[in-house]
């Protein structure tokens, strides 16, 4: 009696869902999501993104929440990796859906290593990272010929037990003309500000954007010296991105940001 055929091994896709606006999904991300049979979804992926991507599908793929968010109870990374491998070896068309871009603080490297070790093919589908949506909300960019000749992306949430970034060196780089974009930095803002102040000074331009590109988007402008108090007063929290740099001094920022704010935010302020 012949042995049953082994399941077909499909490519696992690590997909960036973008910052939250469903229309910022790439065409490739949309195609891959609609072909999936199993989707492992991060906390930061909005329900609207999945609803938009999977609209009208019958049968719909199985959705498995595997949330990871700093400061909250999270699905262990080792479990996520084992689940990716198990579902792929069972013949499922697996998508690992992450907020923003998988390669920007998305732990894609760890999941790629697990897939490689198991001999499973994979592909990364890039997404628009939250740091780009944040500066767009502020009416500027990462770079500007007058104000910023580069950008540095940094995590404000160090690994448990880890030393974390060298904020003195990062501050020196920012002072040389780099825009500093800090992910997962709101809860760590007092510590970050304390370590950056000696290099940048209290008047250094600063801003924060919460839930960039979504109807819940909120943003504030401050200086490095007033940032912590402003965050507390405005009660702006995660998920948020901090932006520090002279690029925030570009002209007409407030008017441009108002014109491009999500519709619900514009209506709320009317």
PDB file of C-alpha atoms in Angstrom:
ATOM      1  CA  UNK A   1       0.000   0.000   0.000  1.00  0.00           C
ATOM      2  CA  UNK A   2       1.561   3.332  -1.052  1.00  0.00           C
ATOM      3  CA  UNK A   3       2.450   5.847   1.627  1.00  0.00           C
ATOM      4  CA  UNK A   4       0.400   9.055   1.713  1.00  0.00           C
ATOM      5  CA  UNK A   5       1.988  11.929  -0.162  1.00  0.00           C
ATOM      6  CA  UNK A   6       3.755  14.527   1.947  1.00  0.00           C
ATOM      7  CA  UNK A   7       2.022  17.919   2.140  1.00  0.00           C
ATOM      8  CA  UNK A   8       3.060  20.469  -0.462  1.00  0.00           C
ATOM      9  CA  UNK A   9       5.502  22.948   1.055  1.00  0.00           C
ATOM     10  CA  UNK A  10       4.416  26.498   0.257  1.00  0.00           C
ATOM     11  CA  UNK A  11       6.481  29.657   0.641  1.00  0.00           C
ATOM     12  CA  UNK A  12       5.876  31.401   3.959  1.00  0.00           C
ATOM     13  CA  UNK A  13       5.360  35.149   3.533  1.00  0.00           C
ATOM     14  CA  UNK A  14       6.425  37.695   6.151  1.00  0.00           C
ATOM     15  CA  UNK A  15       4.178  40.608   5.243  1.00  0.00           C
ATOM     16  CA  UNK A  16       4.176  44.246   6.321  1.00  0.00           C
ATOM     17  CA  UNK A  17       0.668  45.541   6.960  1.00  0.00           C
ATOM     18  CA  UNK A  18       1.785  49.166   6.945  1.00  0.00           C
ATOM     19  CA  UNK A  19       1.042  51.725   9.667  1.00  0.00           C
ATOM     20  CA  UNK A  20      -2.719  51.162   9.871  1.00  0.00           C
ATOM     21  CA  UNK A  21      -4.440  52.794   6.909  1.00  0.00           C
ATOM     22  CA  UNK A  22      -5.818  49.868   4.842  1.00  0.00           C
ATOM     23  CA  UNK A  23      -5.161  51.768   1.613  1.00  0.00           C
ATOM     24  CA  UNK A  24      -1.431  51.778   2.406  1.00  0.00           C
ATOM     25  CA  UNK A  25      -1.222  47.998   1.920  1.00  0.00           C
ATOM     26  CA  UNK A  26       0.910  47.174  -1.091  1.00  0.00           C
ATOM     27  CA  UNK A  27      -0.612  45.322  -4.015  1.00  0.00           C
ATOM     28  CA  UNK A  28       1.707  42.388  -3.322  1.00  0.00           C
ATOM     29  CA  UNK A  29       0.675  42.235   0.341  1.00  0.00           C
ATOM     30  CA  UNK A  30      -2.972  42.224  -0.696  1.00  0.00           C
ATOM     31  CA  UNK A  31      -2.429  39.384  -3.191  1.00  0.00           C
ATOM     32  CA  UNK A  32      -0.489  37.240  -0.713  1.00  0.00           C
ATOM     33  CA  UNK A  33      -3.072  37.752   2.036  1.00  0.00           C
ATOM     34  CA  UNK A  34      -5.904  36.687  -0.255  1.00  0.00           C
ATOM     35  CA  UNK A  35      -4.039  33.498  -1.174  1.00  0.00           C
ATOM     36  CA  UNK A  36      -3.288  32.523   2.443  1.00  0.00           C
ATOM     37  CA  UNK A  37      -4.931  29.707   4.363  1.00  0.00           C
ATOM     38  CA  UNK A  38      -3.448  30.741   7.728  1.00  0.00           C
ATOM     39  CA  UNK A  39      -2.512  34.260   8.864  1.00  0.00           C
ATOM     40  CA  UNK A  40      -0.519  34.833  12.057  1.00  0.00           C
ATOM     41  CA  UNK A  41      -1.373  38.403  13.073  1.00  0.00           C
ATOM     42  CA  UNK A  42       0.397  40.886  15.330  1.00  0.00           C
ATOM     43  CA  UNK A  43      -1.448  43.155  17.775  1.00  0.00           C
ATOM     44  CA  UNK A  44      -0.517  46.276  15.840  1.00  0.00           C
ATOM     45  CA  UNK A  45      -2.316  45.134  12.696  1.00  0.00           C
ATOM     46  CA  UNK A  46      -5.649  46.932  12.666  1.00  0.00           C
ATOM     47  CA  UNK A  47      -8.918  45.084  12.145  1.00  0.00           C
ATOM     48  CA  UNK A  48      -9.659  47.401   9.211  1.00  0.00           C
ATOM     49  CA  UNK A  49      -6.555  46.179   7.404  1.00  0.00           C
ATOM     50  CA  UNK A  50      -7.633  42.541   7.574  1.00  0.00           C
ATOM     51  CA  UNK A  51     -11.255  43.374   6.751  1.00  0.00           C
ATOM     52  CA  UNK A  52     -10.135  45.280   3.661  1.00  0.00           C
ATOM     53  CA  UNK A  53      -7.684  42.609   2.535  1.00  0.00           C
ATOM     54  CA  UNK A  54     -10.015  39.636   3.016  1.00  0.00           C
ATOM     55  CA  UNK A  55     -13.299  41.214   1.915  1.00  0.00           C
ATOM     56  CA  UNK A  56     -15.514  38.724   0.047  1.00  0.00           C
ATOM     57  CA  UNK A  57     -13.233  35.700   0.531  1.00  0.00           C
ATOM     58  CA  UNK A  58     -15.035  32.398   1.037  1.00  0.00           C
ATOM     59  CA  UNK A  59     -13.617  30.417   2.657  1.00  0.00           C
ATOM     60  CA  UNK A  60     -11.640  32.979   4.637  1.00  0.00           C
ATOM     61  CA  UNK A  61      -8.193  32.063   5.956  1.00  0.00           C
ATOM     62  CA  UNK A  62      -7.771  31.000   9.566  1.00  0.00           C
ATOM     63  CA  UNK A  63      -6.668  33.985  11.675  1.00  0.00           C
ATOM     64  CA  UNK A  64      -4.288  33.293  14.580  1.00  0.00           C
ATOM     65  CA  UNK A  65      -3.529  36.255  16.894  1.00  0.00           C
ATOM     66  CA  UNK A  66       0.105  36.202  18.041  1.00  0.00           C
ATOM     67  CA  UNK A  67       0.376  39.601  19.689  1.00  0.00           C
ATOM     68  CA  UNK A  68       3.654  41.142  20.754  1.00  0.00           C
ATOM     69  CA  UNK A  69       3.702  44.616  22.294  1.00  0.00           C
ATOM     70  CA  UNK A  70       6.267  46.152  24.621  1.00  0.00           C
ATOM     71  CA  UNK A  71       5.120  46.374  28.228  1.00  0.00           C
ATOM     72  CA  UNK A  72       2.200  43.959  27.751  1.00  0.00           C
ATOM     73  CA  UNK A  73       1.730  40.221  28.019  1.00  0.00           C
ATOM     74  CA  UNK A  74       2.898  38.831  24.696  1.00  0.00           C
ATOM     75  CA  UNK A  75       2.992  35.615  22.728  1.00  0.00           C
ATOM     76  CA  UNK A  76       6.500  34.176  23.250  1.00  0.00           C
ATOM     77  CA  UNK A  77       8.667  34.592  20.169  1.00  0.00           C
ATOM     78  CA  UNK A  78       9.808  30.955  20.324  1.00  0.00           C
ATOM     79  CA  UNK A  79       6.164  29.829  20.165  1.00  0.00           C
ATOM     80  CA  UNK A  80       5.508  32.010  17.104  1.00  0.00           C
ATOM     81  CA  UNK A  81       8.492  30.508  15.316  1.00  0.00           C
ATOM     82  CA  UNK A  82       7.383  26.943  16.113  1.00  0.00           C
ATOM     83  CA  UNK A  83       3.870  27.768  14.921  1.00  0.00           C
ATOM     84  CA  UNK A  84       5.171  29.184  11.637  1.00  0.00           C
ATOM     85  CA  UNK A  85       7.155  26.030  10.989  1.00  0.00           C
ATOM     86  CA  UNK A  86       4.359  23.659  12.064  1.00  0.00           C
ATOM     87  CA  UNK A  87       1.722  25.282   9.870  1.00  0.00           C
ATOM     88  CA  UNK A  88       4.046  25.402   6.857  1.00  0.00           C
ATOM     89  CA  UNK A  89       5.033  21.728   7.230  1.00  0.00           C
ATOM     90  CA  UNK A  90       1.321  20.854   7.382  1.00  0.00           C
ATOM     91  CA  UNK A  91       0.906  22.268   3.876  1.00  0.00           C
ATOM     92  CA  UNK A  92      -0.745  25.548   4.817  1.00  0.00           C
ATOM     93  CA  UNK A  93      -0.159  28.775   2.898  1.00  0.00           C
ATOM     94  CA  UNK A  94       1.162  30.802   5.814  1.00  0.00           C
ATOM     95  CA  UNK A  95       1.359  34.580   6.142  1.00  0.00           C
ATOM     96  CA  UNK A  96       3.007  36.228   9.138  1.00  0.00           C
ATOM     97  CA  UNK A  97       1.374  39.679   9.179  1.00  0.00           C
ATOM     98  CA  UNK A  98       3.192  42.425  11.054  1.00  0.00           C
ATOM     99  CA  UNK A  99       2.494  46.114  11.561  1.00  0.00           C
ATOM    100  CA  UNK A 100       4.646  48.458   9.492  1.00  0.00           C
ATOM    101  CA  UNK A 101       7.519  46.645   7.798  1.00  0.00           C
ATOM    102  CA  UNK A 102       8.720  43.187   8.948  1.00  0.00           C
ATOM    103  CA  UNK A 103      12.361  44.272   8.716  1.00  0.00           C
ATOM    104  CA  UNK A 104      11.984  47.352  10.947  1.00  0.00           C
ATOM    105  CA  UNK A 105      11.854  46.152  14.579  1.00  0.00           C
ATOM    106  CA  UNK A 106       9.567  43.316  13.502  1.00  0.00           C
ATOM    107  CA  UNK A 107      11.711  40.336  14.605  1.00  0.00           C
ATOM    108  CA  UNK A 108      11.715  39.091  11.039  1.00  0.00           C
ATOM    109  CA  UNK A 109      15.345  38.009  11.352  1.00  0.00           C
ATOM    110  CA  UNK A 110      14.527  35.529  14.111  1.00  0.00           C
ATOM    111  CA  UNK A 111      11.620  34.063  12.157  1.00  0.00           C
ATOM    112  CA  UNK A 112      13.670  33.855   8.965  1.00  0.00           C
ATOM    113  CA  UNK A 113      16.349  31.911  10.874  1.00  0.00           C
ATOM    114  CA  UNK A 114      13.731  29.433  12.147  1.00  0.00           C
ATOM    115  CA  UNK A 115      12.298  28.923   8.662  1.00  0.00           C
ATOM    116  CA  UNK A 116      15.752  28.437   7.156  1.00  0.00           C
ATOM    117  CA  UNK A 117      16.662  25.872   9.784  1.00  0.00           C
ATOM    118  CA  UNK A 118      13.478  23.939   8.981  1.00  0.00           C
ATOM    119  CA  UNK A 119      14.165  24.094   5.233  1.00  0.00           C
ATOM    120  CA  UNK A 120      11.034  26.143   4.519  1.00  0.00           C
ATOM    121  CA  UNK A 121      11.083  28.702   1.701  1.00  0.00           C
ATOM    122  CA  UNK A 122      10.114  32.242   2.653  1.00  0.00           C
ATOM    123  CA  UNK A 123       9.660  35.706   1.198  1.00  0.00           C
ATOM    124  CA  UNK A 124       9.475  39.126   2.837  1.00  0.00           C
ATOM    125  CA  UNK A 125       6.826  41.543   1.554  1.00  0.00           C
ATOM    126  CA  UNK A 126       7.770  45.032   2.631  1.00  0.00           C
ATOM    127  CA  UNK A 127       5.287  47.489   4.114  1.00  0.00           C
ATOM    128  CA  UNK A 128       5.281  51.203   4.887  1.00  0.00           C
ATOM    129  CA  UNK A 129       6.870  51.623   8.292  1.00  0.00           C
ATOM    130  CA  UNK A 130       5.199  53.679  11.031  1.00  0.00           C
ATOM    131  CA  UNK A 131       8.156  56.066  11.129  1.00  0.00           C
ATOM    132  CA  UNK A 132       7.346  57.270   7.625  1.00  0.00           C
ATOM    133  CA  UNK A 133       3.663  57.678   8.403  1.00  0.00           C
ATOM    134  CA  UNK A 134       4.652  59.663  11.502  1.00  0.00           C
ATOM    135  CA  UNK A 135       6.760  62.266   9.708  1.00  0.00           C
ATOM    136  CA  UNK A 136       4.099  62.562   7.026  1.00  0.00           C
ATOM    137  CA  UNK A 137       1.609  63.396   9.788  1.00  0.00           C
ATOM    138  CA  UNK A 138       4.008  66.109  10.970  1.00  0.00           C
ATOM    139  CA  UNK A 139       4.262  67.627   7.513  1.00  0.00           C
ATOM    140  CA  UNK A 140       7.878  66.756   6.927  1.00  0.00           C
ATOM    141  CA  UNK A 141      10.106  63.862   5.883  1.00  0.00           C
ATOM    142  CA  UNK A 142      12.994  61.911   7.260  1.00  0.00           C
ATOM    143  CA  UNK A 143      15.433  63.992   5.247  1.00  0.00           C
ATOM    144  CA  UNK A 144      15.596  67.536   3.940  1.00  0.00           C
ATOM    145  CA  UNK A 145      18.399  69.225   2.003  1.00  0.00           C
ATOM    146  CA  UNK A 146      18.405  72.144   4.457  1.00  0.00           C
ATOM    147  CA  UNK A 147      17.767  70.394   7.760  1.00  0.00           C
ATOM    148  CA  UNK A 148      18.695  66.697   7.670  1.00  0.00           C
ATOM    149  CA  UNK A 149      21.146  64.712   5.582  1.00  0.00           C
ATOM    150  CA  UNK A 150      20.114  61.326   6.920  1.00  0.00           C
ATOM    151  CA  UNK A 151      17.913  59.407   9.319  1.00  0.00           C
ATOM    152  CA  UNK A 152      18.491  56.989  12.183  1.00  0.00           C
ATOM    153  CA  UNK A 153      15.823  54.474  13.237  1.00  0.00           C
ATOM    154  CA  UNK A 154      16.161  53.400  16.868  1.00  0.00           C
ATOM    155  CA  UNK A 155      14.138  51.296  19.283  1.00  0.00           C
ATOM    156  CA  UNK A 156      13.347  52.885  22.606  1.00  0.00           C
ATOM    157  CA  UNK A 157      12.453  49.527  24.145  1.00  0.00           C
ATOM    158  CA  UNK A 158      15.625  47.547  24.902  1.00  0.00           C
ATOM    159  CA  UNK A 159      15.582  43.769  25.092  1.00  0.00           C
ATOM    160  CA  UNK A 160      14.972  42.465  28.597  1.00  0.00           C
ATOM    161  CA  UNK A 161      18.318  42.298  30.333  1.00  0.00           C
ATOM    162  CA  UNK A 162      20.055  44.108  27.459  1.00  0.00           C
ATOM    163  CA  UNK A 163      22.070  47.303  27.685  1.00  0.00           C
ATOM    164  CA  UNK A 164      19.997  49.085  25.054  1.00  0.00           C
ATOM    165  CA  UNK A 165      21.234  51.641  22.524  1.00  0.00           C
ATOM    166  CA  UNK A 166      24.173  53.968  23.171  1.00  0.00           C
ATOM    167  CA  UNK A 167      22.158  57.182  23.530  1.00  0.00           C
ATOM    168  CA  UNK A 168      25.241  59.373  23.845  1.00  0.00           C
ATOM    169  CA  UNK A 169      26.497  58.184  20.448  1.00  0.00           C
ATOM    170  CA  UNK A 170      22.999  58.453  18.995  1.00  0.00           C
ATOM    171  CA  UNK A 171      22.688  62.016  20.282  1.00  0.00           C
ATOM    172  CA  UNK A 172      26.010  62.921  18.677  1.00  0.00           C
ATOM    173  CA  UNK A 173      24.805  61.526  15.342  1.00  0.00           C
ATOM    174  CA  UNK A 174      21.556  63.486  15.605  1.00  0.00           C
ATOM    175  CA  UNK A 175      23.486  66.676  16.349  1.00  0.00           C
ATOM    176  CA  UNK A 176      25.530  66.128  13.177  1.00  0.00           C
ATOM    177  CA  UNK A 177      22.410  66.405  11.001  1.00  0.00           C
ATOM    178  CA  UNK A 178      20.462  63.147  11.266  1.00  0.00           C
ATOM    179  CA  UNK A 179      16.751  62.901  12.006  1.00  0.00           C
ATOM    180  CA  UNK A 180      16.175  60.590  14.951  1.00  0.00           C
ATOM    181  CA  UNK A 181      13.071  58.368  14.690  1.00  0.00           C
ATOM    182  CA  UNK A 182      12.411  56.384  17.865  1.00  0.00           C
ATOM    183  CA  UNK A 183      10.006  53.448  17.851  1.00  0.00           C
ATOM    184  CA  UNK A 184       8.454  52.175  21.101  1.00  0.00           C
ATOM    185  CA  UNK A 185       9.880  55.140  22.960  1.00  0.00           C
ATOM    186  CA  UNK A 186       6.948  56.815  24.695  1.00  0.00           C
ATOM    187  CA  UNK A 187       7.087  54.826  27.921  1.00  0.00           C
ATOM    188  CA  UNK A 188      10.879  55.250  27.973  1.00  0.00           C
ATOM    189  CA  UNK A 189      10.764  58.971  27.160  1.00  0.00           C
ATOM    190  CA  UNK A 190      12.065  60.251  30.546  1.00  0.00           C
ATOM    191  CA  UNK A 191      15.137  58.043  30.324  1.00  0.00           C
ATOM    192  CA  UNK A 192      15.768  58.815  26.648  1.00  0.00           C
ATOM    193  CA  UNK A 193      15.430  62.571  27.143  1.00  0.00           C
ATOM    194  CA  UNK A 194      17.780  62.533  30.126  1.00  0.00           C
ATOM    195  CA  UNK A 195      20.471  60.798  28.081  1.00  0.00           C
ATOM    196  CA  UNK A 196      20.015  62.900  24.930  1.00  0.00           C
ATOM    197  CA  UNK A 197      19.898  66.327  26.604  1.00  0.00           C
ATOM    198  CA  UNK A 198      23.685  66.666  27.108  1.00  0.00           C
ATOM    199  CA  UNK A 199      24.264  66.241  23.359  1.00  0.00           C
ATOM    200  CA  UNK A 200      21.231  68.033  21.895  1.00  0.00           C
ATOM    201  CA  UNK A 201      20.133  70.579  24.498  1.00  0.00           C
ATOM    202  CA  UNK A 202      16.619  71.423  25.715  1.00  0.00           C
ATOM    203  CA  UNK A 203      15.615  73.437  22.619  1.00  0.00           C
ATOM    204  CA  UNK A 204      16.110  70.564  20.160  1.00  0.00           C
ATOM    205  CA  UNK A 205      12.915  70.114  18.077  1.00  0.00           C
ATOM    206  CA  UNK A 206      10.830  67.104  19.096  1.00  0.00           C
ATOM    207  CA  UNK A 207       7.480  65.582  18.179  1.00  0.00           C
ATOM    208  CA  UNK A 208       5.408  62.468  18.743  1.00  0.00           C
ATOM    209  CA  UNK A 209       2.735  60.776  16.639  1.00  0.00           C
ATOM    210  CA  UNK A 210       0.306  58.185  17.957  1.00  0.00           C
ATOM    211  CA  UNK A 211      -1.501  55.713  15.660  1.00  0.00           C
ATOM    212  CA  UNK A 212      -0.141  57.376  12.524  1.00  0.00           C
ATOM    213  CA  UNK A 213      -2.312  57.131   9.373  1.00  0.00           C
ATOM    214  CA  UNK A 214      -5.392  55.888  11.275  1.00  0.00           C
ATOM    215  CA  UNK A 215      -8.558  57.733  12.367  1.00  0.00           C
ATOM    216  CA  UNK A 216      -7.126  57.659  15.917  1.00  0.00           C
ATOM    217  CA  UNK A 217      -4.008  59.590  14.858  1.00  0.00           C
ATOM    218  CA  UNK A 218      -2.777  62.252  17.287  1.00  0.00           C
ATOM    219  CA  UNK A 219       0.403  64.281  17.179  1.00  0.00           C
ATOM    220  CA  UNK A 220       2.181  66.874  19.277  1.00  0.00           C
ATOM    221  CA  UNK A 221       5.091  69.251  18.856  1.00  0.00           C
ATOM    222  CA  UNK A 222       7.542  70.068  21.635  1.00  0.00           C
ATOM    223  CA  UNK A 223      11.227  70.467  22.364  1.00  0.00           C
ATOM    224  CA  UNK A 224      13.479  67.895  23.928  1.00  0.00           C
ATOM    225  CA  UNK A 225      13.242  69.803  27.200  1.00  0.00           C
ATOM    226  CA  UNK A 226       9.432  69.878  27.216  1.00  0.00           C
ATOM    227  CA  UNK A 227       8.731  66.521  25.567  1.00  0.00           C
ATOM    228  CA  UNK A 228       8.114  64.434  28.697  1.00  0.00           C
ATOM    229  CA  UNK A 229       5.741  66.964  30.252  1.00  0.00           C
ATOM    230  CA  UNK A 230       3.919  67.440  26.946  1.00  0.00           C
ATOM    231  CA  UNK A 231       3.420  63.697  26.489  1.00  0.00           C
ATOM    232  CA  UNK A 232       1.986  63.465  29.991  1.00  0.00           C
ATOM    233  CA  UNK A 233      -0.263  66.496  29.583  1.00  0.00           C
ATOM    234  CA  UNK A 234      -1.649  65.354  26.224  1.00  0.00           C
ATOM    235  CA  UNK A 235      -1.869  61.729  27.434  1.00  0.00           C
ATOM    236  CA  UNK A 236      -0.344  60.505  24.215  1.00  0.00           C
ATOM    237  CA  UNK A 237       0.663  56.856  24.460  1.00  0.00           C
ATOM    238  CA  UNK A 238       1.561  53.740  22.494  1.00  0.00           C
ATOM    239  CA  UNK A 239       1.641  52.858  19.682  1.00  0.00           C
ATOM    240  CA  UNK A 240       3.583  56.009  18.931  1.00  0.00           C
ATOM    241  CA  UNK A 241       6.757  57.218  17.265  1.00  0.00           C
ATOM    242  CA  UNK A 242       9.043  59.983  18.543  1.00  0.00           C
ATOM    243  CA  UNK A 243      10.775  62.255  16.034  1.00  0.00           C
ATOM    244  CA  UNK A 244      13.717  64.489  16.957  1.00  0.00           C
ATOM    245  CA  UNK A 245      15.572  66.802  14.608  1.00  0.00           C
ATOM    246  CA  UNK A 246      15.906  70.071  12.723  1.00  0.00           C
ATOM    247  CA  UNK A 247      13.785  68.606   9.944  1.00  0.00           C
ATOM    248  CA  UNK A 248      10.811  69.553  12.119  1.00  0.00           C
ATOM    249  CA  UNK A 249      11.641  73.203  11.447  1.00  0.00           C
ATOM    250  CA  UNK A 250      10.649  72.950   7.773  1.00  0.00           C
ATOM    251  CA  UNK A 251       8.208  75.685   6.741  1.00  0.00           C
ATOM    252  CA  UNK A 252       4.409  75.369   6.787  1.00  0.00           C
ATOM    253  CA  UNK A 253       4.386  72.194   8.860  1.00  0.00           C
ATOM    254  CA  UNK A 254       1.237  72.973  10.827  1.00  0.00           C
ATOM    255  CA  UNK A 255      -0.795  73.952   7.758  1.00  0.00           C
ATOM    256  CA  UNK A 256       0.360  70.912   5.775  1.00  0.00           C
ATOM    257  CA  UNK A 257      -0.337  68.532   8.671  1.00  0.00           C
ATOM    258  CA  UNK A 258      -3.845  69.941   9.097  1.00  0.00           C
ATOM    259  CA  UNK A 259      -4.595  69.468   5.410  1.00  0.00           C
ATOM    260  CA  UNK A 260      -3.452  65.839   5.429  1.00  0.00           C
ATOM    261  CA  UNK A 261      -4.893  64.692   8.775  1.00  0.00           C
ATOM    262  CA  UNK A 262      -7.299  61.720   8.692  1.00  0.00           C
ATOM    263  CA  UNK A 263     -10.877  62.804   7.981  1.00  0.00           C
ATOM    264  CA  UNK A 264     -12.232  61.813  11.400  1.00  0.00           C
ATOM    265  CA  UNK A 265      -9.532  63.844  13.156  1.00  0.00           C
ATOM    266  CA  UNK A 266     -10.273  66.896  11.010  1.00  0.00           C
ATOM    267  CA  UNK A 267     -13.991  66.572  11.790  1.00  0.00           C
ATOM    268  CA  UNK A 268     -13.320  66.187  15.510  1.00  0.00           C
ATOM    269  CA  UNK A 269     -11.352  69.441  15.580  1.00  0.00           C
ATOM    270  CA  UNK A 270     -13.928  71.334  13.531  1.00  0.00           C
TER     271      UNK A 270
END
